[in-house]
Structure formats: structure tokens, C-alpha cells
Amino acid sequence: MWQVSPEISEITEITENSQGDGSGKVPPVKPESLPALRGRRLVLALSGGIACYKSAELLRLLVKAGASVQVVMSEAAEHFITAVTMQALSGQPVTTSQWDAREPNNMAHINLTRGADAIVVAPASADCIAALAQGRADDLISLMCLARPWTMAQQPCPLLLAPAMNREMWSHPATRRNVAQVVADGAVLLGPAHGDQACGEIGDGRMLEPEELFDEIVAFFQPKPLRGRRVLITAGPTFEAIDPVRGITNLSSGKMGFALARAAREAGAEVTLVAGPVSQATPRGVRRIDVRSAVQMRDAVLPLAPEHDVFIATAAVADWRPATAAEHKLKKDGSGQCPALSFVENPDILAGVARLPKAPYCVGFAAESEKLAEHARAKRERKGVPLLVANLGPATFGQDDNAVLLVDAAGERPLPEDGRRTDKLSLARLLVHEIANRLDAASA
């Protein structure tokens, strides 16, 4: 029943045996060399609905991430997309009937879920959810889900549902009851989304996009060391206005802060992200507050900080701002003289949070250009925080990968431990687990 696609095996082998580019430098670990779902065995079930076309792209993403995926299709699903397409993408025969005679024991509904890490039903139609809520077993998908291992007596096979239906169907009391029942029975709901629907109407009920579903599936399998915790994160640069069209800022892209927000949410935390002016997409499930200046960031953070367990100050906050911002654009007058600007120091947001009577566990970031460890140690003591994450700003701003130095009262050590640059999401996950371990130690 289960097999690993030859393409995935080949990619893994090439990655693990790579010796670099011949330059003598250790290459950074790229995201694609760390398949997020490597070794996972998934069942992807398609019930009927136009959203089946999205399932093909979701399948491609799952396989690319290293998962072995067995596709199951209802009779209705085959009216929207062919089994040939899904077989080509998965590299495995598609199962379409509970009477599939290819199984030696003729029990596809049993064999499909034994050894599987999860069943993902995408799309999950209103009829499919109703069948699951009522414990029906009159087609392959409902029969398979009912027969999946779900008790702790054996390795459970979780059930993830991606609803897809018309907005009126989604809001109908019967569907709401059925959804509540399947969730009470242990299913995990992925979506739905709000937006344009194939029928021409607009509202809730459309299936999440393939990339969103992929992220949710990856997040599902991440450990949850921050479950029940609340995390506040700042990210990106600040912009300090000189006049209505000019200002002082820096090269921070916000990528590290946004990766930390995603990783913290994956780890089970409730996450609030206060972001400077960046164009990064908000991670799913994260509350985002947009600000522009350092003062606006401080005003957003200070009232929220006491309500959170952790504060991670990733933002590259400008140290100074113009004392006054001109009402109109400052123009050249031909004299060759620049307008005189005076500056005032911006508020120290991290130190301010650390001094609060009910301060969260504070993690600072330092972007230096030289003497990394020396400046990071001094900054940690000056800010009064237990942990400071240091990196070289010119080498990381705008980049997709990084390596950092963790600085605390005991000294400093690199992360990753081998000192190699890794993609920022992988680095964020390492940092989140580092913070979770320190929280547990502090509360022990």
C-alpha cells in the first residue's frame, strides 16, 4: 500500500551526499534540502466539489516536501478531476472504491490508514462532513475515516478536514452542528476561507488555497512546546519621517520576525505580531498590528506586553528620529547646503518591556556589523533581558537564511550548533524550542 516515490528518494540522496560547490566554503542549508514532511505517510481523500482542482497542487506540495501520499477519491470527486492526474502526481495507484480488489484481503478501508500519520480530506464537502458526524460508512471515505485508528491503545491516525462548499451550505444550522460534532470527535478543521465562490457568490466556505493547506499540515506535525502560551513579537524596520515623503529607516525585511511568528504559532502559541513597514504576508492564525515609527511600535507593544508570556523583539528599531518632521517636502534651493536636521533618541522598547512590573520573558535581537559577541553581551546587560540573539546585520538583512549567536548569563553559543546558515523558518523553529526550554526551566 505504501511506497516512497523514486523522485523523493533521489532528491534526498543527492542532498545528503552534497559536498558543496568546490569553493571550500560550507554551503548554507537551503529550505528545499530539509523536506518538511520527510518520512510522513499521508492519506489525501477527495470528496466531491470544484475545489478538487486545488487538491492536485496540494498533492504536488506534499510530495515535494517528502511525504508519501496515498490518494483516495470518491465517485463524486472523479467528476471534477481524474484519478490519472492524482496518480501521476503521487506516484501511487489511486483508490476509488471500498471494493478495490487489488487489496489481498479486499479491505482497502482498513489497510489505507494502518501506518498512516494522518488523513487529510480536501475538499471535505458538506455531505462528507455530515457522514463523518453521523458515523456513516456508506462510501470509501466515510468508511475509511470510521475505521482509522483513533484510540491511544494504538498509534492514532489524526483526521484533518478542509471544508469546501457554498456559503449558504456552510452557514446552515445542520452543517454547523455537523462541524461541531466532528471537531468534538477529534477532527482538526483547516479553514474554510472567505472569498469568491465558483457559483458566483462571495462568503465563507471556500477551501483554503493549496499553499495555506500545506502550511497548516506542516504546522500540525510540529511539536507544541508553547501550547497555552501567548507570544508577542516585533518585526521589520521602523520609519522615522523627515518630511511627508522622506524618512530614516534600515534594510530589515522582517523575514526573521515573521518566521518566528509562524514558528511560535506552529508550536501552539497564541501569537501577536507588531510589524513595521514591510510587505511580508501574515502567517496564518497570527494577529498582526501594523505600525510605522518607533513611537507607534512602543505604543502598540507596552499595553500588550503584560498579557503575554514571551516578548521577542526582532524589529530593527531606529535609534534616532528627527526632532521634528517638516509639514511639506524639503526642497533643494540651489545653495548646495543641506537642511539642518536635529535628532532625538527613540524609546527603548525592549528595555521598557523588561522593566514592567509584570514583564514577560524577554528575548532581544542585536544586529551588529563587528565584534558580535562583545557588543551582544553589552547590549544584553544594558537591556536587562535573559536572552539576546545576535547576528551580523549586513549579512542577514533581506536574506532567506541566517545563523545567530545566543547570548545569556552563562555565555554564548551558536545556533544552529554547527554554525552553518540555515533558512530562517528552520532557524525560527530552533529558536522557539530554545525559548520554550528556558520557559520550562524558569517555571520548574
Tab-separated table of C-alpha atoms in Angstrom, residues 79-428:
chain	number	residue	atom	x	y	z
A	79	HIS	CA	-16.398	14.135	-11.889
A	80	PHE	CA	-14.069	17.085	-11.133
A	81	ILE	CA	-10.554	15.655	-11.538
A	82	THR	CA	-9.240	12.360	-12.839
A	83	ALA	CA	-7.563	9.610	-10.872
A	84	VAL	CA	-4.891	9.589	-13.595
A	85	THR	CA	-3.822	13.108	-12.611
A	86	MET	CA	-3.571	12.227	-8.936
A	87	GLN	CA	-1.716	9.000	-9.652
A	88	ALA	CA	0.821	10.834	-11.788
A	89	LEU	CA	1.441	13.371	-9.024
A	90	SER	CA	1.564	10.884	-6.149
A	91	GLY	CA	3.424	8.084	-7.902
A	92	GLN	CA	0.955	5.610	-6.389
A	93	PRO	CA	-2.275	3.971	-7.595
A	94	VAL	CA	-5.388	5.888	-6.556
A	95	THR	CA	-8.064	4.076	-4.553
A	96	THR	CA	-11.618	4.896	-5.621
A	97	SER	CA	-13.789	2.113	-4.199
A	98	GLN	CA	-14.221	0.187	-0.969
A	99	TRP	CA	-14.482	-2.865	-3.204
A	100	ASP	CA	-10.944	-2.387	-4.554
A	101	ALA	CA	-9.896	-5.951	-5.440
A	102	ARG	CA	-6.200	-5.050	-5.615
A	103	GLU	CA	-6.000	-5.481	-1.847
A	104	PRO	CA	-5.218	-9.104	-0.925
A	105	ASN	CA	-7.824	-9.045	1.841
A	106	ASN	CA	-10.201	-6.766	-0.091
A	107	MET	CA	-10.151	-4.330	2.843
A	108	ALA	CA	-8.829	-1.065	1.427
A	109	HIS	CA	-10.750	0.877	4.083
A	110	ILE	CA	-8.650	-0.856	6.762
A	111	ASN	CA	-5.278	-1.024	5.052
A	112	LEU	CA	-5.234	2.606	3.921
A	113	THR	CA	-4.916	4.042	7.426
A	114	ARG	CA	-2.660	1.487	9.103
A	115	GLY	CA	0.721	3.145	9.404
A	116	ALA	CA	-0.591	6.494	8.135
A	117	ASP	CA	0.377	9.642	10.036
A	118	ALA	CA	-2.869	11.416	9.112
A	119	ILE	CA	-5.864	11.509	6.810
A	120	VAL	CA	-6.385	14.839	5.049
A	121	VAL	CA	-9.817	15.263	3.468
A	122	ALA	CA	-9.511	18.101	0.957
A	123	PRO	CA	-12.039	19.029	-0.171
A	124	ALA	CA	-14.406	17.967	2.611
A	125	SER	CA	-17.902	18.558	1.261
A	126	ALA	CA	-20.994	19.189	3.350
A	127	ASP	CA	-22.151	15.648	2.641
A	128	CYS	CA	-18.790	14.193	3.641
A	129	ILE	CA	-18.772	16.108	6.942
A	130	ALA	CA	-22.358	15.022	7.617
A	131	ALA	CA	-21.410	11.389	7.063
A	132	LEU	CA	-18.456	11.694	9.430
A	133	ALA	CA	-20.571	13.416	12.103
A	134	GLN	CA	-23.183	10.664	11.933
A	135	GLY	CA	-20.667	7.809	11.823
A	136	ARG	CA	-21.938	6.615	8.478
A	137	ALA	CA	-19.911	4.132	6.451
A	138	ASP	CA	-21.618	4.096	3.084
A	139	ASP	CA	-18.710	5.155	0.861
A	140	LEU	CA	-14.960	4.676	0.869
A	141	ILE	CA	-14.026	7.957	2.586
A	142	SER	CA	-16.525	7.742	5.459
A	143	LEU	CA	-15.798	4.020	5.882
A	144	MET	CA	-12.031	4.643	5.934
A	145	CYS	CA	-12.313	7.503	8.445
A	146	LEU	CA	-14.561	5.457	10.721
A	147	ALA	CA	-12.153	2.510	10.592
A	148	ARG	CA	-8.988	4.547	11.181
A	149	PRO	CA	-7.066	4.001	14.433
A	150	TRP	CA	-8.138	6.765	16.811
A	151	THR	CA	-7.619	5.473	20.356
A	152	MET	CA	-4.388	5.734	22.325
A	153	ALA	CA	-4.303	1.927	22.505
A	154	GLN	CA	-2.637	2.031	19.093
A	155	GLN	CA	-0.909	4.693	17.007
A	156	PRO	CA	-3.723	7.179	16.271
A	157	CYS	CA	-4.351	8.389	12.733
A	158	PRO	CA	-5.494	12.040	13.031
A	159	LEU	CA	-8.224	13.376	10.752
A	160	LEU	CA	-7.747	16.798	9.117
A	161	LEU	CA	-10.689	18.313	7.247
A	162	ALA	CA	-10.564	21.159	4.703
A	163	PRO	CA	-14.215	22.225	4.221
A	164	ALA	CA	-15.321	23.351	0.768
A	165	MET	CA	-18.917	24.337	-0.020
A	166	ASN	CA	-21.272	27.169	-0.875
A	167	ARG	CA	-21.612	29.894	1.761
A	168	GLU	CA	-25.259	29.020	2.472
A	169	MET	CA	-24.361	25.363	2.954
A	170	TRP	CA	-21.521	26.326	5.312
A	171	SER	CA	-23.745	28.601	7.429
A	172	HIS	CA	-26.706	26.188	7.560
A	173	PRO	CA	-27.516	25.029	11.118
A	174	ALA	CA	-27.214	21.386	10.077
A	175	THR	CA	-23.668	21.935	8.803
A	176	ARG	CA	-22.747	23.914	11.918
A	177	ARG	CA	-23.967	21.024	14.091
A	178	ASN	CA	-22.065	18.502	11.995
A	179	VAL	CA	-18.855	20.540	12.111
A	180	ALA	CA	-19.129	20.920	15.879
A	181	GLN	CA	-19.637	17.164	16.192
A	182	VAL	CA	-16.645	16.126	14.063
A	183	VAL	CA	-14.430	18.558	15.978
A	184	ALA	CA	-15.735	17.163	19.276
A	185	ASP	CA	-14.894	13.703	17.941
A	186	GLY	CA	-11.283	14.784	17.387
A	187	ALA	CA	-11.107	16.048	13.816
A	188	VAL	CA	-8.970	19.108	13.068
A	189	LEU	CA	-10.600	21.782	10.903
A	190	LEU	CA	-8.437	23.561	8.317
A	191	GLY	CA	-10.461	26.568	7.201
A	192	PRO	CA	-12.635	27.355	5.418
A	193	ALA	CA	-11.724	30.675	3.799
A	194	HIS	CA	-13.814	33.690	2.828
A	195	GLY	CA	-13.961	34.847	-0.776
A	196	ASP	CA	-15.249	34.302	-4.298
A	197	GLN	CA	-17.013	31.012	-4.892
A	198	ALA	CA	-17.467	29.028	-8.103
A	199	CYS	CA	-21.198	29.717	-8.038
A	200	GLY	CA	-20.522	33.449	-8.288
A	201	GLU	CA	-21.373	34.222	-4.666
A	202	ILE	CA	-18.974	35.591	-2.058
A	203	GLY	CA	-18.649	34.374	1.505
A	204	ASP	CA	-17.308	31.720	3.862
A	205	GLY	CA	-16.965	28.152	2.688
A	206	ARG	CA	-14.259	28.111	0.017
A	207	MET	CA	-11.392	25.709	0.571
A	208	LEU	CA	-8.083	27.173	1.665
A	209	GLU	CA	-5.528	27.626	-1.081
A	210	PRO	CA	-3.053	24.738	-1.558
A	211	GLU	CA	-0.162	26.695	-0.049
A	212	GLU	CA	-2.267	27.560	3.006
A	213	LEU	CA	-3.323	23.951	3.476
A	214	PHE	CA	0.262	22.804	3.085
A	215	ASP	CA	1.407	25.225	5.790
A	216	GLU	CA	-1.384	24.029	8.089
A	217	ILE	CA	-0.417	20.382	7.577
A	218	VAL	CA	3.251	21.120	8.264
A	219	ALA	CA	2.246	23.082	11.376
A	220	PHE	CA	0.080	20.199	12.586
A	221	PHE	CA	3.098	17.902	12.779
A	222	GLN	CA	5.315	20.385	14.612
A	223	PRO	CA	5.811	19.779	18.371
A	224	LYS	CA	3.725	22.049	20.611
A	225	PRO	CA	6.060	23.205	23.431
A	226	LEU	CA	4.321	26.620	23.581
A	227	ARG	CA	0.773	25.299	23.791
A	228	GLY	CA	-1.222	27.613	26.036
A	229	ARG	CA	1.401	30.382	25.882
A	230	ARG	CA	0.949	33.874	24.483
A	231	VAL	CA	3.814	35.333	22.447
A	232	LEU	CA	4.305	38.965	21.380
A	233	ILE	CA	6.764	39.629	18.547
A	234	THR	CA	8.020	42.776	16.840
A	235	ALA	CA	9.364	42.566	13.290
A	236	GLY	CA	10.738	44.670	10.461
A	237	PRO	CA	12.202	48.173	10.454
A	238	THR	CA	10.718	51.423	11.678
A	239	PHE	CA	10.386	54.516	9.512
A	240	GLU	CA	11.122	57.906	11.042
A	241	ALA	CA	9.704	60.720	8.934
A	242	ILE	CA	11.832	63.710	7.866
A	243	ASP	CA	9.054	65.189	5.748
A	244	PRO	CA	5.911	63.751	4.115
A	245	VAL	CA	7.932	61.786	1.521
A	246	ARG	CA	11.308	61.058	3.140
A	247	GLY	CA	12.468	59.308	6.249
A	248	ILE	CA	15.117	57.297	8.074
A	249	THR	CA	14.851	53.519	8.052
A	250	ASN	CA	17.049	50.436	7.604
A	251	LEU	CA	17.342	47.323	5.448
A	252	SER	CA	15.426	44.932	7.718
A	253	SER	CA	12.971	42.854	5.657
A	254	GLY	CA	11.045	41.450	8.621
A	255	LYS	CA	11.639	37.874	7.395
A	256	MET	CA	13.085	36.644	10.700
A	257	GLY	CA	10.309	38.132	12.800
A	258	PHE	CA	7.600	36.759	10.536
A	259	ALA	CA	9.293	33.335	10.549
A	260	LEU	CA	9.326	33.453	14.355
A	261	ALA	CA	5.628	34.338	14.388
A	262	ARG	CA	4.867	31.336	12.195
A	263	ALA	CA	7.113	29.016	14.228
A	264	ALA	CA	5.593	30.150	17.534
A	265	ARG	CA	2.098	29.580	16.181
A	266	GLU	CA	3.162	26.140	14.917
A	267	ALA	CA	4.421	25.420	18.435
A	268	GLY	CA	0.940	26.037	19.821
A	269	ALA	CA	1.212	29.651	20.966
A	270	GLU	CA	-1.285	32.459	20.518
A	271	VAL	CA	0.796	34.991	18.604
A	272	THR	CA	0.532	38.758	18.188
A	273	LEU	CA	2.884	40.335	15.653
A	274	VAL	CA	3.618	44.073	15.687
A	275	ALA	CA	5.131	44.825	12.299
A	276	GLY	CA	6.918	47.837	10.889
A	277	PRO	CA	6.522	48.799	7.211
A	278	VAL	CA	7.211	45.508	5.389
A	279	SER	CA	5.482	43.565	2.634
A	280	GLN	CA	5.624	40.123	4.258
A	281	ALA	CA	2.459	38.008	4.271
A	282	THR	CA	0.916	37.459	7.691
A	283	PRO	CA	1.332	33.850	8.891
A	284	ARG	CA	-1.981	32.023	9.242
A	285	GLY	CA	-3.516	32.262	12.674
A	286	VAL	CA	-1.330	35.211	13.728
A	287	ARG	CA	-2.812	38.529	14.862
A	288	ARG	CA	-0.985	41.391	13.136
A	289	ILE	CA	-0.743	45.049	14.125
A	290	ASP	CA	0.901	47.359	11.577
A	291	VAL	CA	2.885	50.373	12.759
A	292	ARG	CA	5.307	52.777	11.135
A	293	SER	CA	7.518	54.567	13.636
A	294	ALA	CA	9.361	53.519	16.788
A	295	VAL	CA	6.969	55.537	18.929
A	296	GLN	CA	3.980	53.804	17.315
A	297	MET	CA	5.633	50.438	17.912
A	298	ARG	CA	6.223	51.269	21.573
A	299	ASP	CA	2.635	52.450	21.987
A	300	ALA	CA	1.376	49.176	20.490
A	301	VAL	CA	3.711	46.906	22.481
A	302	LEU	CA	3.692	48.285	26.038
A	303	PRO	CA	-0.038	47.807	26.754
A	304	LEU	CA	0.049	44.274	25.303
A	305	ALA	CA	3.266	43.005	26.891
A	306	PRO	CA	1.913	42.210	30.399
A	307	GLU	CA	-0.745	39.963	28.831
A	308	HIS	CA	1.890	37.774	27.165
A	309	ASP	CA	4.268	35.084	28.401
A	310	VAL	CA	7.049	35.896	25.939
A	311	PHE	CA	8.200	39.061	24.179
A	312	ILE	CA	10.573	38.619	21.215
A	313	ALA	CA	11.968	41.946	19.997
A	314	THR	CA	13.058	41.066	16.485
A	315	ALA	CA	12.335	44.504	14.990
A	316	ALA	CA	15.257	46.676	13.902
A	317	VAL	CA	14.042	49.831	15.638
A	318	ALA	CA	15.690	53.098	14.579
A	319	ASP	CA	17.842	54.517	17.373
A	320	TRP	CA	17.034	58.134	16.499
A	321	ARG	CA	14.330	60.146	14.804
A	322	PRO	CA	14.203	63.727	13.556
A	323	ALA	CA	13.179	66.069	16.365
A	324	THR	CA	10.504	67.485	14.088
A	325	ALA	CA	9.101	66.364	10.750
A	326	ALA	CA	8.608	69.058	8.116
A	327	GLU	CA	4.999	69.681	7.128
A	328	HIS	CA	5.906	69.801	3.432
A	329	LYS	CA	8.623	68.243	1.295
A	330	LEU	CA	12.053	69.784	1.865
A	331	LYS	CA	13.391	71.061	-1.472
A	332	LYS	CA	16.820	71.936	-2.782
A	333	ASP	CA	17.312	75.675	-3.128
A	334	GLY	CA	20.454	75.603	-5.301
A	335	SER	CA	22.746	76.749	-2.464
A	336	GLY	CA	24.379	73.340	-2.076
A	337	GLN	CA	23.503	73.382	1.629
A	338	CYS	CA	21.547	70.563	3.217
A	339	PRO	CA	18.705	71.436	5.572
A	340	ALA	CA	19.757	71.317	9.207
A	341	LEU	CA	18.280	68.304	10.980
A	342	SER	CA	18.324	67.669	14.701
A	343	PHE	CA	17.611	64.262	16.208
A	344	VAL	CA	16.218	62.821	19.417
A	345	GLU	CA	16.655	59.306	20.757
A	346	ASN	CA	13.841	56.839	20.192
A	347	PRO	CA	12.296	54.934	23.107
A	348	ASP	CA	13.993	51.661	24.066
A	349	ILE	CA	11.075	49.276	23.591
A	350	LEU	CA	12.826	46.110	24.769
A	351	ALA	CA	14.241	47.700	27.917
A	352	GLY	CA	10.858	49.278	28.608
A	353	VAL	CA	9.094	45.918	28.456
A	354	ALA	CA	11.795	44.259	30.581
A	355	ARG	CA	11.210	46.880	33.321
A	356	LEU	CA	7.454	46.336	33.501
A	357	PRO	CA	6.151	45.079	36.871
A	358	LYS	CA	4.579	42.101	35.089
A	359	ALA	CA	7.214	41.613	32.407
A	360	PRO	CA	7.094	38.620	30.067
A	361	TYR	CA	10.164	36.535	29.330
A	362	CYS	CA	12.117	38.916	27.080
A	363	VAL	CA	14.253	37.927	24.110
A	364	GLY	CA	16.201	40.662	22.360
A	365	PHE	CA	17.852	40.760	18.951
A	366	ALA	CA	21.080	42.555	18.089
A	367	ALA	CA	22.119	43.322	14.521
A	368	GLU	CA	25.797	44.226	14.638
A	369	SER	CA	28.423	44.946	11.993
A	370	GLU	CA	31.504	43.943	14.040
A	371	LYS	CA	32.608	42.425	17.384
A	372	LEU	CA	29.409	40.404	17.530
A	373	ALA	CA	29.842	38.656	20.879
A	374	GLU	CA	31.294	41.701	22.644
A	375	HIS	CA	28.550	44.092	21.566
A	376	ALA	CA	25.837	41.475	22.177
A	377	ARG	CA	26.972	40.858	25.756
A	378	ALA	CA	26.961	44.571	26.479
A	379	LYS	CA	23.517	45.009	24.919
A	380	ARG	CA	22.010	42.149	26.901
A	381	GLU	CA	23.203	43.647	30.177
A	382	ARG	CA	22.094	47.134	29.158
A	383	LYS	CA	18.613	45.945	28.218
A	384	GLY	CA	18.267	43.718	31.275
A	385	VAL	CA	16.971	40.656	29.383
A	386	PRO	CA	17.773	36.969	29.971
A	387	LEU	CA	18.448	36.092	26.336
A	388	LEU	CA	19.828	38.025	23.397
A	389	VAL	CA	20.040	36.729	19.828
A	390	ALA	CA	22.901	38.320	17.907
A	391	ASN	CA	23.657	38.354	14.211
A	392	LEU	CA	25.569	40.387	11.661
A	393	GLY	CA	23.041	42.785	10.158
A	394	PRO	CA	24.695	43.348	6.764
A	395	ALA	CA	24.876	39.569	6.269
A	396	THR	CA	21.239	38.856	7.123
A	397	PHE	CA	19.018	41.832	6.205
A	398	GLY	CA	16.834	40.744	3.305
A	399	GLN	CA	18.386	37.268	3.135
A	400	ASP	CA	16.466	33.993	3.324
A	401	ASP	CA	18.972	32.260	5.602
A	402	ASN	CA	20.992	33.128	8.675
A	403	ALA	CA	22.951	31.873	11.685
A	404	VAL	CA	22.888	33.536	15.102
A	405	LEU	CA	24.692	33.687	18.414
A	406	LEU	CA	22.723	33.066	21.616
A	407	VAL	CA	23.956	35.208	24.489
A	408	ASP	CA	22.850	34.734	28.096
A	409	ALA	CA	24.311	34.972	31.595
A	410	ALA	CA	26.244	31.729	31.070
A	411	GLY	CA	27.997	32.879	27.893
A	412	GLU	CA	27.285	32.428	24.228
A	413	ARG	CA	26.843	29.636	21.693
A	414	PRO	CA	25.933	29.458	18.015
A	415	LEU	CA	22.564	28.433	16.607
A	416	PRO	CA	22.469	26.167	14.652
A	417	GLU	CA	25.079	24.441	16.770
A	418	ASP	CA	27.340	23.749	13.785
A	419	GLY	CA	27.346	27.453	12.883
A	420	ARG	CA	26.004	26.830	9.359
A	421	ARG	CA	23.480	29.235	7.932
A	422	THR	CA	20.021	27.733	7.584
A	423	ASP	CA	16.730	29.026	6.213
A	424	LYS	CA	15.017	31.465	8.552
A	425	LEU	CA	11.965	29.305	9.210
A	426	SER	CA	14.152	26.395	10.334
A	427	LEU	CA	16.176	28.807	12.437
A	428	ALA	CA	12.979	30.248	13.912
